[in-house]
Coordinates of C-alpha atoms in Angstrom, one line a residue:
Chain A
M15 CA 44.3 2.4 -21.0
T16 CA 44.2 -1.3 -21.9
N17 CA 41.3 -3.5 -22.5
S18 CA 41.9 -5.4 -19.3
D19 CA 42.2 -2.1 -17.5
I20 CA 38.7 -1.1 -18.7
N21 CA 37.4 -4.7 -17.8
R22 CA 38.9 -4.2 -14.1
Y23 CA 37.2 -0.7 -13.8
K24 CA 33.9 -2.5 -15.1
D25 CA 34.3 -5.2 -12.5
K26 CA 35.0 -2.7 -9.8
A27 CA 32.1 -0.5 -10.7
F28 CA 29.6 -3.4 -10.5
Q29 CA 30.9 -4.3 -7.2
I30 CA 30.3 -0.9 -5.8
F31 CA 26.9 -1.1 -7.4
G32 CA 26.1 -4.5 -5.9
I33 CA 27.2 -3.3 -2.4
F34 CA 25.1 -0.2 -2.9
C35 CA 22.1 -2.2 -3.7
T36 CA 22.4 -4.4 -0.8
L37 CA 22.9 -1.3 1.6
I38 CA 19.7 0.3 0.4
G39 CA 17.6 -2.6 1.5
L40 CA 19.7 -3.1 4.7
V41 CA 19.6 0.7 5.6
V42 CA 16.0 1.2 5.1
L43 CA 15.1 -1.8 7.3
A44 CA 17.7 -0.5 10.1
V45 CA 16.2 2.7 9.9
F46 CA 12.8 1.3 10.3
L47 CA 13.7 -1.1 13.0
I48 CA 15.4 1.6 15.1
D49 CA 12.4 4.1 14.5
I50 CA 9.9 1.4 15.9
A51 CA 12.1 0.3 18.7
I52 CA 12.7 3.9 19.7
D53 CA 8.8 4.7 19.8
G54 CA 7.6 1.2 21.0
I55 CA 10.2 -0.7 23.1
S56 CA 9.4 1.2 26.3
R57 CA 5.8 0.4 26.0
I58 CA 6.3 -3.3 26.1
D59 CA 6.0 -4.8 29.7
W60 CA 4.1 -7.8 31.1
D61 CA 1.0 -5.9 31.3
F62 CA 0.9 -5.0 27.6
L63 CA 1.2 -8.5 26.9
T64 CA -1.5 -9.8 29.3
S65 CA -4.0 -6.8 29.0
L66 CA -7.3 -6.8 27.0
P67 CA -7.9 -4.0 24.4
S68 CA -8.9 -0.6 26.0
R69 CA -10.1 2.8 25.2
R70 CA -7.1 4.2 27.5
A71 CA -3.9 3.8 25.4
S72 CA -2.0 3.4 28.6
S73 CA -4.0 0.4 29.9
A74 CA -4.6 -1.3 26.7
G75 CA -3.0 -4.4 25.8
I76 CA -2.5 -7.1 23.1
Y77 CA -3.3 -10.3 24.8
T78 CA -6.3 -11.1 22.6
A79 CA -4.4 -10.1 19.6
W80 CA -1.3 -12.2 20.0
A81 CA -3.3 -15.1 21.2
G82 CA -5.4 -15.0 17.9
T83 CA -2.4 -14.7 15.8
L84 CA -0.7 -17.9 17.4
W85 CA -4.0 -19.7 16.8
I86 CA -4.0 -18.6 13.2
L87 CA -0.6 -19.5 12.9
V88 CA -0.8 -23.1 14.1
L89 CA -4.1 -23.7 12.3
T90 CA -2.8 -22.3 9.0
A91 CA 0.4 -24.5 9.3
V92 CA -1.7 -27.6 10.0
I93 CA -4.1 -27.0 7.0
A94 CA -1.5 -25.6 4.5
F95 CA 1.3 -28.1 5.2
P96 CA -0.4 -31.2 4.0
L97 CA -2.1 -29.8 0.9
G98 CA 0.8 -27.9 -0.1
V99 CA 3.2 -30.7 0.1
G100 CA 0.6 -33.2 -1.5
A101 CA 0.2 -31.0 -4.2
A102 CA 3.8 -30.4 -4.9
V103 CA 4.6 -34.0 -4.7
Y104 CA 1.9 -34.8 -7.2
L105 CA 3.0 -32.1 -9.6
E106 CA 6.8 -33.0 -9.4
E107 CA 6.7 -36.9 -9.2
Y108 CA 3.4 -38.2 -10.7
S109 CA 1.8 -35.9 -13.1
R110 CA 2.7 -36.3 -16.7
K111 CA 3.7 -33.3 -18.9
T112 CA 0.1 -32.9 -20.3
K113 CA -1.7 -29.7 -21.1
L114 CA -3.6 -30.1 -17.9
A115 CA -0.4 -30.1 -15.9
N116 CA 0.8 -27.1 -17.7
F117 CA -2.3 -25.3 -17.2
L118 CA -2.3 -26.3 -13.5
E119 CA 1.4 -25.0 -13.2
I120 CA 0.7 -21.6 -14.7
N121 CA -2.3 -21.0 -12.7
I122 CA -0.4 -21.8 -9.5
A123 CA 2.3 -19.2 -10.5
N124 CA -0.6 -16.8 -11.0
L125 CA -2.1 -17.4 -7.8
A126 CA 1.1 -16.4 -6.1
G127 CA 0.6 -13.1 -7.6
V128 CA -3.0 -12.4 -6.4
P129 CA -3.5 -9.5 -4.1
S130 CA -4.5 -10.9 -0.6
I131 CA -7.8 -8.9 -0.4
I132 CA -9.0 -11.3 -3.2
Y133 CA -8.4 -14.2 -1.1
G134 CA -10.3 -12.6 1.5
L135 CA -13.4 -12.2 -0.6
L136 CA -13.0 -15.9 -1.8
G137 CA -12.8 -17.1 1.9
L138 CA -15.8 -14.8 3.0
E139 CA -18.0 -16.5 0.2
I140 CA -17.0 -20.1 0.7
F141 CA -15.8 -20.4 4.2
V142 CA -17.7 -17.8 6.0
R143 CA -21.0 -18.0 4.1
Q144 CA -21.2 -21.4 2.2
M145 CA -19.4 -23.4 4.8
R146 CA -21.1 -21.3 7.6
L147 CA -18.1 -21.1 9.5
G148 CA -18.5 -17.4 10.3
G149 CA -15.8 -15.0 11.2
S150 CA -14.2 -18.0 13.1
L151 CA -10.3 -18.9 13.5
L152 CA -10.9 -21.6 11.4
A153 CA -12.3 -19.6 8.4
G154 CA -9.4 -17.3 8.7
A155 CA -6.8 -19.8 8.8
L156 CA -8.6 -21.6 5.7
T157 CA -8.3 -18.3 4.0
L158 CA -4.7 -17.7 4.6
S159 CA -4.0 -21.4 3.8
L160 CA -5.2 -20.5 0.1
L161 CA -3.1 -17.2 0.3
I162 CA 0.0 -19.3 1.1
L163 CA -0.5 -22.5 -0.9
P164 CA 1.1 -21.4 -4.1
I165 CA 4.2 -20.4 -2.2
I166 CA 4.3 -23.7 -0.5
I167 CA 3.9 -25.6 -3.6
V168 CA 6.6 -23.8 -5.5
T169 CA 9.1 -24.1 -2.8
T170 CA 8.7 -27.6 -2.1
R171 CA 8.7 -28.5 -5.8
E172 CA 12.2 -26.5 -5.8
S173 CA 13.5 -28.7 -2.9
I174 CA 12.2 -31.9 -4.5
K175 CA 13.8 -31.2 -7.7
A176 CA 17.1 -30.5 -6.1
V177 CA 17.2 -34.3 -5.0
P178 CA 19.7 -35.9 -7.3
R179 CA 18.5 -38.3 -9.7
S180 CA 21.1 -40.9 -8.6
V181 CA 19.3 -41.3 -5.2
R182 CA 15.9 -42.2 -6.8
D183 CA 17.7 -44.5 -9.3
G184 CA 19.4 -46.3 -6.2
S185 CA 16.2 -46.6 -4.5
Y186 CA 14.5 -48.1 -7.6
A187 CA 17.4 -50.3 -8.0
L188 CA 16.9 -51.8 -4.4
G189 CA 13.3 -52.7 -5.6
A190 CA 11.5 -49.8 -4.1
S191 CA 8.0 -48.6 -5.2
K192 CA 7.6 -45.1 -6.5
W193 CA 5.9 -44.4 -3.1
Q194 CA 8.5 -46.1 -1.2
T195 CA 11.0 -43.9 -2.8
I196 CA 9.2 -40.6 -2.4
W197 CA 8.3 -41.3 1.3
N198 CA 11.8 -43.1 2.3
Q199 CA 14.2 -40.9 0.2
V200 CA 13.0 -37.9 -1.7
L201 CA 10.8 -36.2 1.2
P202 CA 13.4 -36.7 4.0
A203 CA 16.2 -35.3 1.7
S204 CA 14.2 -32.3 0.9
F205 CA 12.5 -31.7 4.1
G206 CA 14.8 -28.9 5.3
G207 CA 14.0 -27.0 2.0
I208 CA 10.3 -27.7 2.5
L209 CA 10.2 -26.7 6.2
T210 CA 12.0 -23.4 5.0
G211 CA 9.3 -22.7 2.6
I212 CA 6.4 -23.3 4.8
I213 CA 7.8 -21.1 7.6
L214 CA 8.5 -18.2 5.2
A215 CA 5.1 -18.7 3.9
L216 CA 3.6 -18.5 7.4
S217 CA 5.6 -15.5 8.2
R218 CA 3.9 -13.7 5.3
A219 CA 0.6 -14.9 6.6
V220 CA 1.2 -13.6 10.1
G221 CA 1.5 -10.2 8.8
E222 CA -1.8 -10.1 6.8
A223 CA -4.7 -7.9 8.2
A224 CA -6.7 -7.1 5.0
P225 CA -8.2 -10.6 4.2
L226 CA -8.8 -11.1 7.5
I227 CA -10.9 -8.1 8.1
V228 CA -12.9 -9.1 5.0
I229 CA -13.8 -12.6 6.4
G230 CA -14.9 -10.7 9.6
A231 CA -12.0 -10.6 12.0
L232 CA -12.7 -8.3 14.8
A233 CA -10.8 -5.5 16.5
Y234 CA -12.4 -5.7 19.9
V235 CA -12.4 -9.2 21.4
P236 CA -12.4 -9.3 25.4
F237 CA -11.4 -13.0 25.5
A238 CA -8.8 -15.3 24.1
P239 CA -10.0 -18.1 21.7
T240 CA -10.5 -21.6 23.1
T241 CA -11.7 -23.4 19.9
P242 CA -11.1 -23.2 16.2
L243 CA -14.6 -21.9 15.8
D244 CA -14.3 -18.8 18.0
E245 CA -14.2 -15.4 16.9
F246 CA -10.7 -13.6 17.0
T247 CA -8.6 -10.7 16.2
V248 CA -4.8 -10.7 15.3
L249 CA -1.9 -8.3 15.7
P250 CA -1.8 -6.7 12.2
I251 CA -5.6 -5.6 12.9
Q252 CA -4.7 -4.4 16.2
I253 CA -2.0 -2.3 15.0
F254 CA -4.0 -0.9 12.0
N255 CA -6.9 0.0 14.4
W256 CA -4.2 1.8 16.7
T257 CA -2.4 3.6 14.0
S258 CA -5.7 5.4 12.8
R259 CA -6.7 6.8 16.2
P260 CA -6.4 10.5 16.7
Q261 CA -4.5 10.2 20.1
E262 CA -0.7 10.0 19.9
A263 CA -0.4 7.5 22.8
F264 CA -2.2 4.8 20.5
L265 CA 0.7 5.4 18.0
T266 CA 3.0 4.3 20.7
N267 CA 1.0 1.3 21.5
A268 CA 0.9 0.6 17.9
A269 CA 4.7 0.6 17.8
G270 CA 4.8 -1.9 20.8
A271 CA 2.7 -4.3 18.9
I272 CA 4.7 -3.9 15.8
I273 CA 7.7 -5.0 17.8
V274 CA 5.9 -7.9 19.0
L275 CA 4.7 -9.1 15.7
L276 CA 8.2 -8.5 14.3
C277 CA 9.8 -10.8 17.3
I278 CA 7.2 -13.6 15.9
T279 CA 8.3 -13.1 12.3
F280 CA 12.0 -13.2 13.3
L281 CA 11.6 -16.2 15.5
L282 CA 9.9 -18.1 12.7
N283 CA 12.7 -17.0 10.2
G284 CA 15.3 -18.3 12.8
I285 CA 13.6 -21.6 13.2
A286 CA 13.7 -21.7 9.1
V287 CA 17.5 -21.0 9.3
Y288 CA 18.2 -23.4 12.1
L289 CA 16.3 -26.3 10.3
R290 CA 17.9 -25.6 6.9
L291 CA 21.4 -25.8 8.7
R292 CA 20.6 -29.0 10.6
Q293 CA 19.3 -30.6 7.5
Q294 CA 22.2 -29.8 5.4
K295 CA 24.4 -31.6 8.2
K296 CA 22.4 -34.6 8.3
V297 CA 21.8 -35.3 4.5
K298 CA 24.9 -36.8 2.9
W299 CA 24.9 -38.3 -0.5
Chain B
M31 CA -33.2 -23.2 29.2
L32 CA -35.7 -21.6 26.5
N33 CA -38.3 -21.2 29.0
F34 CA -35.9 -19.3 31.4
K35 CA -34.9 -17.1 28.8
L36 CA -38.4 -16.1 28.0
T37 CA -39.5 -15.3 31.5
N38 CA -36.2 -13.4 32.0
K39 CA -37.0 -11.3 28.9
K40 CA -40.6 -10.7 30.2
L41 CA -39.0 -9.7 33.6
H42 CA -36.7 -7.4 31.9
T43 CA -39.3 -5.8 29.7
A44 CA -41.2 -5.0 32.9
L45 CA -38.3 -3.8 34.7
L46 CA -37.6 -1.5 31.5
I47 CA -40.9 0.0 31.6
S48 CA -41.0 1.0 35.2
G49 CA -37.3 2.0 34.6
S50 CA -38.1 4.5 31.8
L51 CA -40.1 6.5 34.1
F52 CA -37.4 6.7 36.7
F53 CA -35.0 7.7 33.7
A54 CA -37.1 10.4 32.6
A55 CA -37.5 11.8 36.0
C56 CA -33.8 11.8 37.2
G57 CA -32.1 11.8 33.7
G58 CA -28.8 10.8 35.3
N59 CA -26.2 8.3 34.4
T60 CA -27.6 5.6 36.4
S61 CA -27.6 2.1 35.2
E62 CA -29.6 -0.8 36.2
G63 CA -27.1 -2.2 38.5
E64 CA -25.1 -5.5 38.5
N65 CA -26.0 -8.3 36.2
S66 CA -23.6 -10.9 36.7
D67 CA -25.8 -13.7 35.8
L68 CA -26.5 -12.3 32.3
T69 CA -24.7 -14.5 30.0
G70 CA -24.6 -14.6 26.0
S71 CA -22.8 -12.6 23.4
I72 CA -23.4 -9.6 21.3
Q73 CA -21.9 -9.2 17.9
I74 CA -21.0 -5.6 16.6
D75 CA -19.5 -4.4 13.5
G76 CA -19.3 -1.3 11.2
S77 CA -17.8 2.1 11.1
S78 CA -14.2 2.6 12.2
T79 CA -15.0 6.1 13.3
V80 CA -17.9 5.0 15.6
Y81 CA -15.7 2.2 16.8
P82 CA -13.7 3.9 19.7
I83 CA -17.2 4.7 21.4
T84 CA -18.4 1.2 21.1
E85 CA -15.2 -0.2 22.2
A86 CA -15.1 2.0 25.5
V87 CA -18.8 1.1 26.1
A88 CA -18.1 -2.6 25.6
E89 CA -15.0 -2.2 28.0
E90 CA -17.2 -0.5 30.6
F91 CA -19.9 -3.0 30.1
R92 CA -17.7 -5.9 31.3
T93 CA -17.8 -4.6 34.7
E94 CA -21.5 -4.6 34.5
A95 CA -22.1 -7.9 33.0
P96 CA -18.9 -9.9 32.9
N97 CA -20.2 -13.0 31.5
V98 CA -21.5 -11.3 28.2
K99 CA -19.2 -11.4 25.3
V100 CA -19.2 -8.5 23.4
T101 CA -17.1 -8.2 20.0
V102 CA -16.5 -5.3 17.7
G103 CA -15.4 -5.4 14.2
V104 CA -14.3 -2.7 12.0
S105 CA -15.4 -3.5 8.6
G106 CA -16.6 0.1 7.8
T107 CA -20.1 1.6 7.8
G108 CA -20.9 -0.1 4.4
G109 CA -19.5 -3.5 5.2
G110 CA -21.2 -3.6 8.6
M111 CA -24.5 -2.5 7.0
K112 CA -24.1 -5.6 4.5
K113 CA -23.8 -7.8 7.6
F114 CA -26.5 -6.1 9.6
T115 CA -29.1 -6.4 6.8
R116 CA -28.3 -10.3 6.2
G117 CA -29.0 -10.7 10.0
D118 CA -25.3 -11.8 10.7
I119 CA -24.8 -9.2 13.7
D120 CA -26.9 -7.7 16.4
I121 CA -25.8 -4.2 16.1
V122 CA -24.1 -2.2 13.4
D123 CA -22.0 1.1 14.2
A124 CA -22.7 3.7 11.5
S125 CA -21.2 7.1 10.7
R126 CA -24.0 7.9 8.2
A127 CA -27.9 6.9 8.2
M128 CA -28.9 3.7 6.6
N129 CA -29.4 4.3 2.8
A130 CA -32.2 3.2 0.5
D131 CA -30.6 0.2 -0.8
E132 CA -29.7 -0.9 2.5
Q133 CA -33.0 -0.7 3.9
A134 CA -34.5 -2.5 0.9
A135 CA -31.9 -5.3 1.8
A136 CA -32.9 -5.5 5.4
Q137 CA -36.7 -5.6 4.4
G138 CA -35.8 -8.3 1.9
N139 CA -34.3 -10.4 4.6
D140 CA -37.2 -9.7 7.0
I141 CA -35.1 -7.6 9.4
S142 CA -36.6 -4.7 11.2
F143 CA -34.3 -2.4 13.3
E144 CA -34.1 0.9 15.2
Q145 CA -31.7 3.7 14.7
L146 CA -30.1 5.4 17.9
S147 CA -27.9 8.5 18.0
V148 CA -25.0 8.1 20.2
A149 CA -22.8 11.2 19.8
Y150 CA -21.8 13.7 17.5
D151 CA -18.7 14.4 15.3
G152 CA -17.7 17.8 14.0
L153 CA -16.4 17.6 10.5
T154 CA -13.5 20.3 10.6
V155 CA -12.2 22.4 7.9
V156 CA -8.6 23.0 8.3
V157 CA -5.7 24.9 6.7
H158 CA -2.0 25.1 7.5
P159 CA -1.3 27.4 10.6
E160 CA 0.7 29.9 8.7
N161 CA -2.4 30.5 6.4
D162 CA -3.1 34.0 7.4
W163 CA -5.8 34.9 4.5
V164 CA -8.6 32.4 5.4
K165 CA -10.4 34.0 8.3
D166 CA -13.6 32.2 7.5
I167 CA -15.4 30.3 4.7
T168 CA -19.1 30.0 3.7
V169 CA -20.7 26.7 2.8
A170 CA -21.2 28.2 -0.8
E171 CA -17.4 28.6 -1.1
L172 CA -16.9 25.2 0.0
K173 CA -19.4 23.9 -2.5
K174 CA -17.6 26.0 -5.2
I175 CA -14.4 24.1 -4.0
W176 CA -15.6 20.6 -3.8
E177 CA -18.4 20.2 -6.3
P178 CA -17.7 17.8 -9.2
G179 CA -17.7 20.6 -11.6
A180 CA -14.6 22.3 -9.8
Q181 CA -12.4 19.5 -11.1
G182 CA -9.5 21.1 -12.8
T183 CA -11.0 24.7 -13.0
I184 CA -10.9 25.7 -9.2
T185 CA -7.3 25.4 -8.7
R186 CA -6.2 28.7 -7.0
W187 CA -7.2 30.3 -3.8
N188 CA -8.4 33.7 -5.5
Q189 CA -11.0 31.9 -7.5
V190 CA -12.7 31.1 -4.4
R191 CA -12.6 34.6 -2.7
P192 CA -11.2 37.4 -4.9
E193 CA -9.2 38.9 -2.0
W194 CA -7.3 35.6 -1.4
P195 CA -3.9 35.2 -3.0
D196 CA -3.1 33.9 -6.4
Q197 CA -1.8 30.7 -5.1
E198 CA -2.4 27.0 -5.8
L199 CA -5.1 25.5 -3.8
H200 CA -4.2 21.9 -2.6
L201 CA -7.1 19.8 -1.2
Y202 CA -7.1 16.9 1.4
G203 CA -10.2 14.9 2.1
A204 CA -11.7 11.6 3.4
G205 CA -11.4 8.6 0.9
V206 CA -14.6 8.0 -1.0
E207 CA -15.3 4.5 0.8
S208 CA -15.8 6.4 4.1
G209 CA -19.1 7.4 5.7
T210 CA -17.3 10.9 6.4
Y211 CA -16.9 11.4 2.6
D212 CA -20.7 10.6 2.2
Y213 CA -21.7 12.9 4.9
F214 CA -19.3 15.8 3.6
T215 CA -20.5 15.7 0.1
E216 CA -24.1 15.4 1.1
A217 CA -23.8 18.5 3.4
I218 CA -21.6 20.6 1.1
V219 CA -22.1 19.6 -2.4
G220 CA -26.1 18.6 -1.8
K221 CA -25.5 15.2 -3.3
S222 CA -24.0 12.3 -1.3
H223 CA -20.9 10.6 -2.8
S224 CA -20.4 13.2 -5.5
S225 CA -17.3 15.5 -5.6
R226 CA -14.3 16.5 -7.5
G227 CA -11.6 13.6 -7.8
D228 CA -8.6 15.7 -8.0
Y229 CA -7.8 15.7 -4.4
T230 CA -5.5 14.1 -1.8
A231 CA -7.7 11.2 -0.5
S232 CA -7.1 9.0 2.6
E233 CA -9.3 6.8 4.7
D234 CA -6.7 7.4 7.5
D235 CA -7.4 10.8 8.9
N236 CA -3.7 11.0 10.5
V237 CA -2.4 10.9 6.9
L238 CA -4.6 13.8 6.3
V239 CA -3.4 15.7 9.4
Q240 CA 0.1 15.0 8.2
G241 CA -0.7 16.5 4.7
V242 CA -2.4 19.6 5.8
S243 CA 0.1 20.5 8.5
T244 CA 3.0 20.5 6.0
D245 CA 1.5 22.2 3.0
P246 CA 0.9 26.0 3.4
Y247 CA -1.5 26.2 0.7
A248 CA -3.6 23.1 1.8
L249 CA -7.3 23.0 2.8
G250 CA -8.7 19.7 4.3
F251 CA -11.5 18.3 6.3
F252 CA -11.6 15.6 8.9
G253 CA -13.1 14.5 12.2
Y254 CA -13.2 17.0 15.1
A255 CA -10.8 14.5 17.3
Y256 CA -8.1 14.5 14.7
Y257 CA -8.1 18.5 14.9
E258 CA -8.3 18.3 18.7
E259 CA -5.3 16.2 19.0
N260 CA -3.3 18.3 16.4
K261 CA -4.2 21.7 17.4
G262 CA -0.5 23.0 17.3
K263 CA -0.1 22.0 13.8
L264 CA -3.6 22.9 12.3
K265 CA -5.8 25.9 12.0
A266 CA -9.5 25.4 12.0
I267 CA -11.7 27.7 9.9
P268 CA -15.2 29.0 11.0
V269 CA -18.0 27.8 8.7
N270 CA -20.7 30.2 7.6
D271 CA -23.9 28.6 6.7
E272 CA -25.6 32.0 5.8
D273 CA -28.6 31.0 7.8
D274 CA -28.8 33.1 11.1
S275 CA -31.6 31.1 12.8
N276 CA -28.9 28.8 14.1
G277 CA -25.9 30.9 15.2
T278 CA -24.9 34.1 13.4
G279 CA -21.9 34.4 11.3
A280 CA -19.1 32.0 10.8
I281 CA -18.8 29.2 13.6
L282 CA -15.9 27.3 14.6
P283 CA -16.5 23.7 15.6
S284 CA -16.3 23.2 19.4
L285 CA -17.9 21.0 22.2
E286 CA -20.4 23.8 22.5
T287 CA -21.3 24.8 19.1
V288 CA -21.6 21.2 17.9
K289 CA -23.8 20.0 20.7
D290 CA -26.0 23.0 20.5
G291 CA -26.3 22.5 16.8
S292 CA -25.1 26.1 15.7
Y293 CA -22.1 24.4 13.9
T294 CA -24.2 23.2 10.8
P295 CA -24.0 21.9 8.3
L296 CA -20.8 19.9 9.2
S297 CA -21.7 18.4 12.7
R298 CA -23.1 14.8 12.2
P299 CA -24.6 12.4 14.4
L300 CA -23.0 8.8 14.9
F301 CA -25.4 6.1 15.2
I302 CA -25.9 2.5 16.1
Y303 CA -28.5 0.2 14.8
V304 CA -30.2 -2.6 16.6
N305 CA -31.7 -5.6 15.1
S306 CA -35.1 -6.5 16.4
K307 CA -34.4 -10.1 16.8
A308 CA -31.5 -9.4 18.9
V309 CA -33.7 -7.2 21.1
A310 CA -35.4 -10.5 22.4
R311 CA -32.0 -11.2 24.2
P312 CA -31.9 -9.6 27.5
E313 CA -28.1 -9.1 27.4
V314 CA -28.7 -6.9 24.1
V315 CA -31.3 -4.9 25.8
E316 CA -29.1 -4.4 28.9
F317 CA -26.2 -3.4 26.6
V318 CA -27.9 -1.0 24.6
N319 CA -29.4 0.8 27.6
F320 CA -25.9 0.8 29.2
Y321 CA -24.5 2.3 25.9
L322 CA -27.0 5.1 25.8
D323 CA -26.5 5.6 29.7
N324 CA -22.6 6.1 29.1
A325 CA -22.4 7.3 25.7
G326 CA -22.3 10.9 26.6
E327 CA -19.3 10.5 29.1
L328 CA -17.4 7.9 27.1
S329 CA -17.8 9.7 23.7
Q330 CA -16.1 12.8 24.9
E331 CA -13.3 10.6 26.4
V332 CA -12.5 9.2 23.1
G333 CA -12.6 12.4 21.1
Y334 CA -16.3 13.0 20.0
I335 CA -19.1 15.3 21.4
P336 CA -21.8 14.1 23.6
L337 CA -25.6 14.7 22.5
P338 CA -27.6 16.8 25.0
E339 CA -28.7 15.0 28.1
E340 CA -32.5 15.3 27.1
E341 CA -31.5 13.9 23.8
Y342 CA -30.1 10.8 25.1
N343 CA -33.3 10.4 27.2
K344 CA -35.3 10.7 23.9
Q345 CA -33.0 7.7 22.4
K346 CA -33.6 5.7 25.4
Q347 CA -37.3 6.3 25.2
K348 CA -37.2 5.3 21.5
F349 CA -35.3 2.3 22.2
Q350 CA -37.6 1.0 25.2
K351 CA -40.7 1.4 22.7
F352 CA -38.6 -0.4 20.0
A353 CA -37.8 -3.2 22.6
T354 CA -41.2 -3.7 24.1
G355 CA -42.9 -3.5 20.7
V356 CA -40.7 -6.1 19.2
G357 CA -42.3 -8.6 17.1
A358 CA -44.9 -6.1 15.4
S359 CA -43.7 -4.0 12.8
A360 CA -41.3 -2.0 15.0
N361 CA -39.5 -0.6 11.9
N362 CA -39.2 2.9 11.0
Q363 CA -40.5 4.5 14.1
Q364 CA -38.7 7.8 14.6

């Protein structure tokens, strides 16, 4: 066997290993989705989506849960978007490479690894108690914003970094100020990447139950929220609650609610993919 | 607005006093009738064990008083107590009695309250259905298995009772954060929150059901409703407290034995605690009365065991006394 034969086998072996790794993830996901679909798809109908929670599994619905989830989603996006992008622009464009900047960067990276329940405890003390927001949508959205800020900052910085030096230089050469360059060139060029990051961060926030339970999100709420200061529940809490019930029928309900939650996440991810593709077509350097 | 509320409250109190005689006389599941002009909101939080009952009551209460917004959370008995003793919520669901620390916290925040029993739960000792050697178990044997000193030493079935097989003993039980764990250790080991640590613990009883039903050498405990729903996969063990004054021999948990108190010491009461300040609001009084009127039927529907009828009447009288005596030192009247 020659050297090049051995290399060819190694190449082949690594290829098979790679396919195997990819398949593991996909197969697990497929098994999970099929299992959930079998359990829950028959449960989803108009009544399920428009009914209030109930002790009877067959008449219980997820109306207030998905309404709460949508509220949380929109509020969190509104809060986290400007904060995250602002911080990223500062770190990437304005801050000098000082010790402080270094310190900030390391901490943001660390924050991304903090367990979500810790953010819940932080939110409980600051937003619920100090700011007296109570267990409201606003307190929940602020807490989740903290949770996803590090992800948004990191992805936004990456997309800003990807804007070529020549674009900035061109802008400066035409006499634009730093702010004009950022606003008219850098941000539009990196917008697709920024949006993708935000939407992926939001799809993480939408699946969180633990930090929201800590700040006082409820399980039984018989009305859909109408203002950001209303109390609320979200789909993950409803799912968690149903899976811990002794009656089998509630597990079917949980499966149904999981499908709805998955649809929301898939929809968000779909939007992210669409925006990225559209952006790629639009930006031509 | 304030004036209106006050008069409404007085009127309500008067209604309550006259109503109490009526309740005592007939003791039926009557409520005070439609109250659609009642408004406001009631905040409840606490035990996830009690949650299904409170959820059912809140759901039914909507037909009684559709304009009252009742919300229920599930932060656990400990979490709920923290909020209750700070005055954040009106009612707390509890799967154990309030402990000394929590009482001190309530006192520190100038909060007085009343404890009301709403239903029973029978903690059920279970084994795998193919386990044919365990016919019954005594409290002393359970203690031997679960006390802290058993860790690492009591690991085989024949160490508990010599005629049982020389096989490994696998234990499943409630996680240490739950009120269920506190109650079980108090009743069996004799000291709350103290047991061996080398067992499979889960806060989710469905996980424990799964564990015991697939392990022939398992012994576990959890709420009666979880046994009831999984009867085919589990075998319940009669428990002998070696005290014949409350039923002779080993007794299986059932609707009757838990209700009449013969299934001891593992049947436990479930509670709600009501804040005295909240009782000043007519919707809260109405809700608690509605709760006690319907808890019997609804608790059974969601898998728990109702108190005897006269016990509900006692709780109602206790609450009425509390509601009318609010403002005075209404605390700690048992």
